[in-house]
Structures are given as structure tokens and as C-alpha cells.
Amino acid sequence: MSSDRFLRILLPLLLVPSCSIKENRAACPCGLTVELAGLPVRPVVLRVTGEEYALTEVVHADTVLVLSVPRGEMAVSAVGGALAEGDGSVRIPEGEEAPPLYLFHADVSTDAEQVVLPVTLHKQFCSLEMLFKGPSGYGPPFEVAVQGFYGGWEPDGSPTPGSFSRRLLPGSDGRAVLRLPRQGDDSLLMHIVFSDQVVRTFALGSYIAAAGYDWSATDLEDLSLQVDISLTSVTISTDLWSRTEDIELWI
């Protein structure tokens, strides 16, 4: 083959856009490495979305995913312990407790050749343990109803305003446990109920705040309360404080 013919073949190939040519690398995809390790629950639903990209992957064990994604911005979320809506949010049905939600969310710039993203899921609920002591021979069992005004989570884990309520009958040992969703303020209420009659309402959220609880923590801690119900009063206490209020109770 003559040198002139060789150059006529080679020159068009050199003009074709290629990721091996430095000035054109901005048009190349980004290699996004997503590292999922130490999963607290399984399975986990991983979502990676961008303007022209969408991936949903169900992960059953610690893993590393290497993805070829467009340059720009990507939203990466991982949800375990609950079913998320299409937009990544989670809603709590009326009358049910919060699911044991673990969540990760990040907006990631993929304007690079390689990006490594470690994914750590964070605890988005508080398990509230309540230990009740009731009056001797009080008749019908008493119940506790917890009412709140945040009924879910946004895709980034922030609390969603909405109705939340759950009614519980303590067990024979006086114990009741309730999972609470992340709160945006101290508006939680607790109602003491005898025979379908609310005999006292407590500002549960304020009591929790008095204990120094932080609803904005990355991982929410669990709580325990002791509730002593007499014929004339209810005492709520933790290791840090105690509050007694009178009630009107007809048995």
C-alpha cells in the first residue's frame, strides 16, 4: 500500500471523536463506583438517576457496582426496611407505626472520569419503649395513643408533614414499643385511654426534647419512658427527668 493511500485511510479515523483524544474527554461518560458495605438491613433498593440516566438495583449483600453514567449530576439513593414511592419518598399509612427505615441519599457530581461513592445507610426511626405501671384492679385495660404531625420521609430523609397515629395496648408486662418517624419539631402527643375515653394528653414531643433528644441526628437513637398511672395521676419519667400530672378517671 502506498504512503499516500495509507494517509487517506488514517486521516478520517483520526477525526472521529474518541475518548482517547484529550480535548474530547469531556464528552465521555463517567465511571461511577458505588460501594455498599455494612448494610444494616437487606435487601436494599439502590437508585441512580440523572437527566438522561436511570438505574434501579436490588442489593442483597455488600457489593461494589461500577456504572458508566453521563457527565453532570446524579442523585443516588439507597433504601432499606421500607418501600419507597417512585420519587424515593416513604409514606406511613394512617394507624401504622413507622417502618424500620434505613436511608442514604446524595447528589453527586459526575463531571469527572472516575468518581467513587461510599454508601452508608442511616437509621431514620426511633424505637420508643414505654413501660407502664397501672393501678391495681383498674378494670378495663388502658391503652396509649401516640399522635404526630410528620407521616413520612422525603428522598433525602427529611421529615414529611402529615398525619401519624398509632394506638397500643401494653402487654401483660406493661411494655409497649412504638417506632416513630423522624420529627421536624416537638409536636408529638401521647394520649392515655381508658375504655375509649382519653383521660389525659401529654406533650410527648416536649418531654423528649427535655431529655436532650436530637431529631436531626444522622442516626436516630432509641428512647425509653416509664409511665406510672395511678387513680389520680400519671407520672412520665426517664433517667433525666420526671413529670406528674393529675387526671380525671372514672372506673
PDB file of C-alpha atoms in Angstrom:
ATOM      1  CA  MET A   1       0.000   0.000   0.000  1.00  0.00           C
ATOM      2  CA  SER A   2       1.430   3.418  -0.938  1.00  0.00           C
ATOM      3  CA  SER A   3       2.027   6.026   1.734  1.00  0.00           C
ATOM      4  CA  ASP A   4      -0.486   8.429   0.120  1.00  0.00           C
ATOM      5  CA  ARG A   5      -3.262   5.805   0.230  1.00  0.00           C
ATOM      6  CA  PHE A   6      -2.427   4.934   3.859  1.00  0.00           C
ATOM      7  CA  LEU A   7      -2.770   8.576   4.901  1.00  0.00           C
ATOM      8  CA  ARG A   8      -6.123   8.880   3.089  1.00  0.00           C
ATOM      9  CA  ILE A   9      -7.452   5.961   5.198  1.00  0.00           C
ATOM     10  CA  LEU A  10      -5.901   7.014   8.510  1.00  0.00           C
ATOM     11  CA  LEU A  11      -6.844  10.712   8.472  1.00  0.00           C
ATOM     12  CA  PRO A  12     -10.661  10.224   8.676  1.00  0.00           C
ATOM     13  CA  LEU A  13     -10.202   7.798  11.573  1.00  0.00           C
ATOM     14  CA  LEU A  14      -8.213  10.390  13.486  1.00  0.00           C
ATOM     15  CA  LEU A  15     -11.024  12.904  13.049  1.00  0.00           C
ATOM     16  CA  VAL A  16     -13.695  10.635  14.600  1.00  0.00           C
ATOM     17  CA  PRO A  17     -14.482  11.750  18.236  1.00  0.00           C
ATOM     18  CA  SER A  18     -12.799   9.402  20.680  1.00  0.00           C
ATOM     19  CA  CYS A  19     -12.328   9.278  24.442  1.00  0.00           C
ATOM     20  CA  SER A  20      -8.653   8.700  23.816  1.00  0.00           C
ATOM     21  CA  ILE A  21      -8.241  12.239  22.467  1.00  0.00           C
ATOM     22  CA  LYS A  22      -7.666  14.610  25.331  1.00  0.00           C
ATOM     23  CA  GLU A  23      -9.712  17.563  24.072  1.00  0.00           C
ATOM     24  CA  ASN A  24     -12.824  15.389  23.659  1.00  0.00           C
ATOM     25  CA  ARG A  25     -12.803  13.592  27.026  1.00  0.00           C
ATOM     26  CA  ALA A  26     -15.464  15.922  28.469  1.00  0.00           C
ATOM     27  CA  ALA A  27     -17.973  14.119  26.247  1.00  0.00           C
ATOM     28  CA  CYS A  28     -17.015  10.713  27.649  1.00  0.00           C
ATOM     29  CA  PRO A  29     -19.085   9.005  30.364  1.00  0.00           C
ATOM     30  CA  CYS A  30     -18.030   8.951  33.998  1.00  0.00           C
ATOM     31  CA  GLY A  31     -17.101   5.729  35.744  1.00  0.00           C
ATOM     32  CA  LEU A  32     -19.178   5.874  38.923  1.00  0.00           C
ATOM     33  CA  THR A  33     -18.181   3.318  41.544  1.00  0.00           C
ATOM     34  CA  VAL A  34     -20.852   2.788  44.212  1.00  0.00           C
ATOM     35  CA  GLU A  35     -19.620   0.955  47.295  1.00  0.00           C
ATOM     36  CA  LEU A  36     -22.285  -0.565  49.569  1.00  0.00           C
ATOM     37  CA  ALA A  37     -20.852  -2.036  52.756  1.00  0.00           C
ATOM     38  CA  GLY A  38     -22.055  -2.818  56.267  1.00  0.00           C
ATOM     39  CA  LEU A  39     -25.712  -2.944  55.242  1.00  0.00           C
ATOM     40  CA  PRO A  40     -27.907  -2.843  58.394  1.00  0.00           C
ATOM     41  CA  VAL A  41     -30.883  -4.365  56.544  1.00  0.00           C
ATOM     42  CA  ARG A  42     -31.350  -6.396  53.382  1.00  0.00           C
ATOM     43  CA  PRO A  43     -32.419  -6.128  50.656  1.00  0.00           C
ATOM     44  CA  VAL A  44     -31.640  -2.524  49.758  1.00  0.00           C
ATOM     45  CA  VAL A  45     -33.058  -0.745  46.718  1.00  0.00           C
ATOM     46  CA  LEU A  46     -30.420   1.418  45.048  1.00  0.00           C
ATOM     47  CA  ARG A  47     -31.486   4.163  42.647  1.00  0.00           C
ATOM     48  CA  VAL A  48     -29.166   6.238  40.473  1.00  0.00           C
ATOM     49  CA  THR A  49     -30.903   8.895  38.393  1.00  0.00           C
ATOM     50  CA  GLY A  50     -29.870  11.797  36.189  1.00  0.00           C
ATOM     51  CA  GLU A  51     -31.212  13.850  33.350  1.00  0.00           C
ATOM     52  CA  GLU A  52     -30.673  11.051  30.839  1.00  0.00           C
ATOM     53  CA  TYR A  53     -29.988   8.108  33.104  1.00  0.00           C
ATOM     54  CA  ALA A  54     -31.935   5.876  35.471  1.00  0.00           C
ATOM     55  CA  LEU A  55     -30.927   2.680  37.242  1.00  0.00           C
ATOM     56  CA  THR A  56     -32.704   0.660  39.926  1.00  0.00           C
ATOM     57  CA  GLU A  57     -30.851  -2.226  41.517  1.00  0.00           C
ATOM     58  CA  VAL A  58     -31.924  -4.548  44.343  1.00  0.00           C
ATOM     59  CA  VAL A  59     -28.889  -5.303  46.510  1.00  0.00           C
ATOM     60  CA  HIS A  60     -28.924  -8.357  48.787  1.00  0.00           C
ATOM     61  CA  ALA A  61     -25.386  -8.170  50.174  1.00  0.00           C
ATOM     62  CA  ASP A  62     -22.414  -5.853  50.479  1.00  0.00           C
ATOM     63  CA  THR A  63     -21.226  -5.111  46.974  1.00  0.00           C
ATOM     64  CA  VAL A  64     -19.442  -2.706  44.645  1.00  0.00           C
ATOM     65  CA  LEU A  65     -21.143  -1.527  41.466  1.00  0.00           C
ATOM     66  CA  VAL A  66     -19.192   0.117  38.652  1.00  0.00           C
ATOM     67  CA  LEU A  67     -21.507   2.181  36.460  1.00  0.00           C
ATOM     68  CA  SER A  68     -20.946   4.147  33.266  1.00  0.00           C
ATOM     69  CA  VAL A  69     -23.032   7.297  33.689  1.00  0.00           C
ATOM     70  CA  PRO A  70     -23.300  10.608  31.821  1.00  0.00           C
ATOM     71  CA  ARG A  71     -21.303  13.629  32.914  1.00  0.00           C
ATOM     72  CA  GLY A  72     -23.236  16.102  35.058  1.00  0.00           C
ATOM     73  CA  GLU A  73     -25.238  15.471  38.242  1.00  0.00           C
ATOM     74  CA  MET A  74     -26.596  12.194  39.619  1.00  0.00           C
ATOM     75  CA  ALA A  75     -28.945  11.549  42.528  1.00  0.00           C
ATOM     76  CA  VAL A  76     -28.001   8.369  44.382  1.00  0.00           C
ATOM     77  CA  SER A  77     -30.317   6.864  46.985  1.00  0.00           C
ATOM     78  CA  ALA A  78     -30.447   3.574  48.856  1.00  0.00           C
ATOM     79  CA  VAL A  79     -33.490   2.480  50.870  1.00  0.00           C
ATOM     80  CA  GLY A  80     -33.774  -0.498  53.203  1.00  0.00           C
ATOM     81  CA  GLY A  81     -36.534  -1.598  55.565  1.00  0.00           C
ATOM     82  CA  ALA A  82     -39.358   0.154  53.701  1.00  0.00           C
ATOM     83  CA  LEU A  83     -40.930   0.515  50.282  1.00  0.00           C
ATOM     84  CA  ALA A  84     -40.303   3.898  48.705  1.00  0.00           C
ATOM     85  CA  GLU A  85     -42.536   5.787  46.304  1.00  0.00           C
ATOM     86  CA  GLY A  86     -41.406   6.400  42.746  1.00  0.00           C
ATOM     87  CA  ASP A  87     -39.755   9.659  43.769  1.00  0.00           C
ATOM     88  CA  GLY A  88     -37.853   7.958  46.607  1.00  0.00           C
ATOM     89  CA  SER A  89     -40.074   9.254  49.431  1.00  0.00           C
ATOM     90  CA  VAL A  90     -41.625   6.983  52.074  1.00  0.00           C
ATOM     91  CA  ARG A  91     -45.146   7.406  53.494  1.00  0.00           C
ATOM     92  CA  ILE A  92     -46.603   5.807  56.641  1.00  0.00           C
ATOM     93  CA  PRO A  93     -50.194   4.546  56.302  1.00  0.00           C
ATOM     94  CA  GLU A  94     -52.630   6.000  58.830  1.00  0.00           C
ATOM     95  CA  GLY A  95     -52.781   3.935  62.008  1.00  0.00           C
ATOM     96  CA  GLU A  96     -49.456   2.171  61.432  1.00  0.00           C
ATOM     97  CA  GLU A  97     -46.113   2.682  63.109  1.00  0.00           C
ATOM     98  CA  ALA A  98     -43.042   3.812  61.218  1.00  0.00           C
ATOM     99  CA  PRO A  99     -41.215   1.158  59.210  1.00  0.00           C
ATOM    100  CA  PRO A 100     -37.616   0.349  60.223  1.00  0.00           C
ATOM    101  CA  LEU A 101     -36.228   2.669  57.551  1.00  0.00           C
ATOM    102  CA  TYR A 102     -32.530   2.964  56.765  1.00  0.00           C
ATOM    103  CA  LEU A 103     -31.684   5.516  54.111  1.00  0.00           C
ATOM    104  CA  PHE A 104     -28.862   7.050  52.096  1.00  0.00           C
ATOM    105  CA  HIS A 105     -29.150   9.969  49.682  1.00  0.00           C
ATOM    106  CA  ALA A 106     -26.556  12.092  47.910  1.00  0.00           C
ATOM    107  CA  ASP A 107     -26.372  14.397  44.906  1.00  0.00           C
ATOM    108  CA  VAL A 108     -23.157  13.528  43.119  1.00  0.00           C
ATOM    109  CA  SER A 109     -21.196  15.455  40.508  1.00  0.00           C
ATOM    110  CA  THR A 110     -20.097  13.079  37.756  1.00  0.00           C
ATOM    111  CA  ASP A 111     -18.142  15.716  35.857  1.00  0.00           C
ATOM    112  CA  ALA A 112     -15.006  13.594  36.088  1.00  0.00           C
ATOM    113  CA  GLU A 113     -13.524  10.442  34.573  1.00  0.00           C
ATOM    114  CA  GLN A 114     -13.907   8.447  37.795  1.00  0.00           C
ATOM    115  CA  VAL A 115     -15.987   9.024  40.944  1.00  0.00           C
ATOM    116  CA  VAL A 116     -16.074   6.718  43.975  1.00  0.00           C
ATOM    117  CA  LEU A 117     -19.114   6.952  46.254  1.00  0.00           C
ATOM    118  CA  PRO A 118     -19.212   5.035  49.579  1.00  0.00           C
ATOM    119  CA  VAL A 119     -22.828   4.385  50.601  1.00  0.00           C
ATOM    120  CA  THR A 120     -23.702   4.198  54.309  1.00  0.00           C
ATOM    121  CA  LEU A 121     -27.342   3.751  55.286  1.00  0.00           C
ATOM    122  CA  HIS A 122     -28.553   5.734  58.302  1.00  0.00           C
ATOM    123  CA  LYS A 123     -31.280   4.922  60.832  1.00  0.00           C
ATOM    124  CA  GLN A 124     -34.335   7.124  60.244  1.00  0.00           C
ATOM    125  CA  PHE A 125     -36.630   5.939  63.064  1.00  0.00           C
ATOM    126  CA  CYS A 126     -36.746   5.959  66.854  1.00  0.00           C
ATOM    127  CA  SER A 127     -37.933   2.901  68.767  1.00  0.00           C
ATOM    128  CA  LEU A 128     -39.801   4.285  71.762  1.00  0.00           C
ATOM    129  CA  GLU A 129     -40.120   1.751  74.582  1.00  0.00           C
ATOM    130  CA  MET A 130     -42.797   2.560  77.153  1.00  0.00           C
ATOM    131  CA  LEU A 131     -43.026   0.677  80.450  1.00  0.00           C
ATOM    132  CA  PHE A 132     -46.427   1.150  82.087  1.00  0.00           C
ATOM    133  CA  LYS A 133     -47.487   0.539  85.654  1.00  0.00           C
ATOM    134  CA  GLY A 134     -51.260   0.691  86.115  1.00  0.00           C
ATOM    135  CA  PRO A 135     -53.478   0.916  89.189  1.00  0.00           C
ATOM    136  CA  SER A 136     -54.414  -2.324  90.896  1.00  0.00           C
ATOM    137  CA  GLY A 137     -57.841  -3.557  89.843  1.00  0.00           C
ATOM    138  CA  TYR A 138     -58.488  -0.634  87.497  1.00  0.00           C
ATOM    139  CA  GLY A 139     -60.895  -2.686  85.370  1.00  0.00           C
ATOM    140  CA  PRO A 140     -60.668  -2.495  81.566  1.00  0.00           C
ATOM    141  CA  PRO A 141     -57.144  -2.328  80.129  1.00  0.00           C
ATOM    142  CA  PHE A 142     -55.778   1.107  79.389  1.00  0.00           C
ATOM    143  CA  GLU A 143     -54.258   1.993  76.040  1.00  0.00           C
ATOM    144  CA  VAL A 144     -51.834   4.591  74.814  1.00  0.00           C
ATOM    145  CA  ALA A 145     -52.303   6.514  71.575  1.00  0.00           C
ATOM    146  CA  VAL A 146     -49.421   8.456  70.047  1.00  0.00           C
ATOM    147  CA  GLN A 147     -50.261  11.212  67.605  1.00  0.00           C
ATOM    148  CA  GLY A 148     -47.844  13.129  65.411  1.00  0.00           C
ATOM    149  CA  PHE A 149     -47.774  15.534  62.519  1.00  0.00           C
ATOM    150  CA  TYR A 150     -44.992  14.038  60.414  1.00  0.00           C
ATOM    151  CA  GLY A 151     -46.038  10.994  58.437  1.00  0.00           C
ATOM    152  CA  GLY A 152     -43.015  10.020  56.368  1.00  0.00           C
ATOM    153  CA  TRP A 153     -39.681  10.951  54.853  1.00  0.00           C
ATOM    154  CA  GLU A 154     -38.577  12.858  51.786  1.00  0.00           C
ATOM    155  CA  PRO A 155     -35.987  11.197  49.499  1.00  0.00           C
ATOM    156  CA  ASP A 156     -33.184  12.931  51.424  1.00  0.00           C
ATOM    157  CA  GLY A 157     -34.514  11.671  54.780  1.00  0.00           C
ATOM    158  CA  SER A 158     -36.083  14.940  55.943  1.00  0.00           C
ATOM    159  CA  PRO A 159     -39.475  14.548  57.686  1.00  0.00           C
ATOM    160  CA  THR A 160     -42.644  14.937  55.633  1.00  0.00           C
ATOM    161  CA  PRO A 161     -45.542  16.845  57.236  1.00  0.00           C
ATOM    162  CA  GLY A 162     -48.613  14.631  57.544  1.00  0.00           C
ATOM    163  CA  SER A 163     -50.801  12.735  59.968  1.00  0.00           C
ATOM    164  CA  PHE A 164     -49.294   9.968  62.100  1.00  0.00           C
ATOM    165  CA  SER A 165     -51.180   7.974  64.724  1.00  0.00           C
ATOM    166  CA  ARG A 166     -50.793   4.640  66.455  1.00  0.00           C
ATOM    167  CA  ARG A 167     -52.799   3.089  69.280  1.00  0.00           C
ATOM    168  CA  LEU A 168     -51.169   0.491  71.513  1.00  0.00           C
ATOM    169  CA  LEU A 169     -52.294  -1.926  74.197  1.00  0.00           C
ATOM    170  CA  PRO A 170     -49.399  -2.637  76.591  1.00  0.00           C
ATOM    171  CA  GLY A 171     -48.607  -6.298  77.137  1.00  0.00           C
ATOM    172  CA  SER A 172     -49.047  -8.220  80.364  1.00  0.00           C
ATOM    173  CA  ASP A 173     -45.608  -6.975  81.432  1.00  0.00           C
ATOM    174  CA  GLY A 174     -46.717  -3.378  80.886  1.00  0.00           C
ATOM    175  CA  ARG A 175     -44.405  -2.959  77.919  1.00  0.00           C
ATOM    176  CA  ALA A 176     -45.251  -1.296  74.617  1.00  0.00           C
ATOM    177  CA  VAL A 177     -42.830  -0.408  71.820  1.00  0.00           C
ATOM    178  CA  LEU A 178     -43.522   2.020  69.003  1.00  0.00           C
ATOM    179  CA  ARG A 179     -41.361   3.052  66.051  1.00  0.00           C
ATOM    180  CA  LEU A 180     -41.545   6.801  65.486  1.00  0.00           C
ATOM    181  CA  PRO A 181     -40.536   8.538  62.246  1.00  0.00           C
ATOM    182  CA  ARG A 182     -38.047  11.398  62.195  1.00  0.00           C
ATOM    183  CA  GLN A 183     -39.722  14.547  63.531  1.00  0.00           C
ATOM    184  CA  GLY A 184     -39.462  18.145  62.377  1.00  0.00           C
ATOM    185  CA  ASP A 185     -40.468  19.667  65.724  1.00  0.00           C
ATOM    186  CA  ASP A 186     -41.676  18.804  69.243  1.00  0.00           C
ATOM    187  CA  SER A 187     -45.375  18.391  68.402  1.00  0.00           C
ATOM    188  CA  LEU A 188     -45.779  14.686  69.300  1.00  0.00           C
ATOM    189  CA  LEU A 189     -48.698  13.936  71.635  1.00  0.00           C
ATOM    190  CA  MET A 190     -49.428  10.934  73.856  1.00  0.00           C
ATOM    191  CA  HIS A 191     -52.994  10.135  74.950  1.00  0.00           C
ATOM    192  CA  ILE A 192     -53.834   7.822  77.873  1.00  0.00           C
ATOM    193  CA  VAL A 193     -57.068   5.997  77.013  1.00  0.00           C
ATOM    194  CA  PHE A 194     -59.436   4.082  79.324  1.00  0.00           C
ATOM    195  CA  SER A 195     -62.471   2.387  77.745  1.00  0.00           C
ATOM    196  CA  ASP A 196     -62.146   4.518  74.598  1.00  0.00           C
ATOM    197  CA  GLN A 197     -62.054   7.674  76.707  1.00  0.00           C
ATOM    198  CA  VAL A 198     -58.986   9.925  76.575  1.00  0.00           C
ATOM    199  CA  VAL A 199     -58.285  10.770  80.208  1.00  0.00           C
ATOM    200  CA  ARG A 200     -55.075  12.702  79.720  1.00  0.00           C
ATOM    201  CA  THR A 201     -52.996  14.103  76.850  1.00  0.00           C
ATOM    202  CA  PHE A 202     -49.283  14.751  77.231  1.00  0.00           C
ATOM    203  CA  ALA A 203     -46.910  16.868  75.149  1.00  0.00           C
ATOM    204  CA  LEU A 204     -44.697  13.880  74.426  1.00  0.00           C
ATOM    205  CA  GLY A 205     -42.541  15.825  71.989  1.00  0.00           C
ATOM    206  CA  SER A 206     -41.703  18.426  74.604  1.00  0.00           C
ATOM    207  CA  TYR A 207     -40.776  15.722  77.120  1.00  0.00           C
ATOM    208  CA  ILE A 208     -38.497  14.079  74.556  1.00  0.00           C
ATOM    209  CA  ALA A 209     -36.871  17.442  73.858  1.00  0.00           C
ATOM    210  CA  ALA A 210     -36.353  17.926  77.600  1.00  0.00           C
ATOM    211  CA  ALA A 211     -34.358  14.693  77.604  1.00  0.00           C
ATOM    212  CA  GLY A 212     -31.994  16.273  75.058  1.00  0.00           C
ATOM    213  CA  TYR A 213     -33.107  14.124  72.156  1.00  0.00           C
ATOM    214  CA  ASP A 214     -31.897  15.253  68.706  1.00  0.00           C
ATOM    215  CA  TRP A 215     -34.291  14.544  65.828  1.00  0.00           C
ATOM    216  CA  SER A 216     -31.746  15.956  63.357  1.00  0.00           C
ATOM    217  CA  ALA A 217     -29.061  13.372  64.214  1.00  0.00           C
ATOM    218  CA  THR A 218     -27.674  11.392  61.297  1.00  0.00           C
ATOM    219  CA  ASP A 219     -28.705   8.142  63.011  1.00  0.00           C
ATOM    220  CA  LEU A 220     -31.661   8.382  65.385  1.00  0.00           C
ATOM    221  CA  GLU A 221     -31.253   6.860  68.845  1.00  0.00           C
ATOM    222  CA  ASP A 222     -33.894   4.798  70.637  1.00  0.00           C
ATOM    223  CA  LEU A 223     -35.763   6.044  73.721  1.00  0.00           C
ATOM    224  CA  SER A 224     -37.427   4.584  76.797  1.00  0.00           C
ATOM    225  CA  LEU A 225     -40.085   6.062  79.088  1.00  0.00           C
ATOM    226  CA  GLN A 226     -41.555   4.876  82.362  1.00  0.00           C
ATOM    227  CA  VAL A 227     -45.240   5.690  82.779  1.00  0.00           C
ATOM    228  CA  ASP A 228     -46.819   5.209  86.217  1.00  0.00           C
ATOM    229  CA  ILE A 229     -50.608   5.506  86.175  1.00  0.00           C
ATOM    230  CA  SER A 230     -52.434   5.878  89.487  1.00  0.00           C
ATOM    231  CA  LEU A 231     -56.127   6.552  90.016  1.00  0.00           C
ATOM    232  CA  THR A 232     -55.494  10.279  90.125  1.00  0.00           C
ATOM    233  CA  SER A 233     -52.284  10.991  88.211  1.00  0.00           C
ATOM    234  CA  VAL A 234     -49.859   9.902  85.507  1.00  0.00           C
ATOM    235  CA  THR A 235     -46.100  10.146  86.009  1.00  0.00           C
ATOM    236  CA  ILE A 236     -43.806  10.041  82.987  1.00  0.00           C
ATOM    237  CA  SER A 237     -40.086   9.746  83.602  1.00  0.00           C
ATOM    238  CA  THR A 238     -36.704   8.963  82.083  1.00  0.00           C
ATOM    239  CA  ASP A 239     -33.295   8.782  83.700  1.00  0.00           C
ATOM    240  CA  LEU A 240     -33.054  12.582  83.310  1.00  0.00           C
ATOM    241  CA  TRP A 241     -36.450  13.931  84.376  1.00  0.00           C
ATOM    242  CA  SER A 242     -39.877  13.158  85.828  1.00  0.00           C
ATOM    243  CA  ARG A 243     -43.254  14.806  85.269  1.00  0.00           C
ATOM    244  CA  THR A 244     -46.519  14.099  87.145  1.00  0.00           C
ATOM    245  CA  GLU A 245     -49.927  15.411  86.089  1.00  0.00           C
ATOM    246  CA  ASP A 246     -53.389  14.934  87.557  1.00  0.00           C
ATOM    247  CA  ILE A 247     -56.066  13.034  85.652  1.00  0.00           C
ATOM    248  CA  GLU A 248     -59.799  12.588  85.955  1.00  0.00           C
ATOM    249  CA  LEU A 249     -60.579   8.902  85.797  1.00  0.00           C
ATOM    250  CA  TRP A 250     -63.886   7.162  86.278  1.00  0.00           C
ATOM    251  CA  ILE A 251     -63.708   3.379  86.731  1.00  0.00           C
TER     252      ILE A 251
END
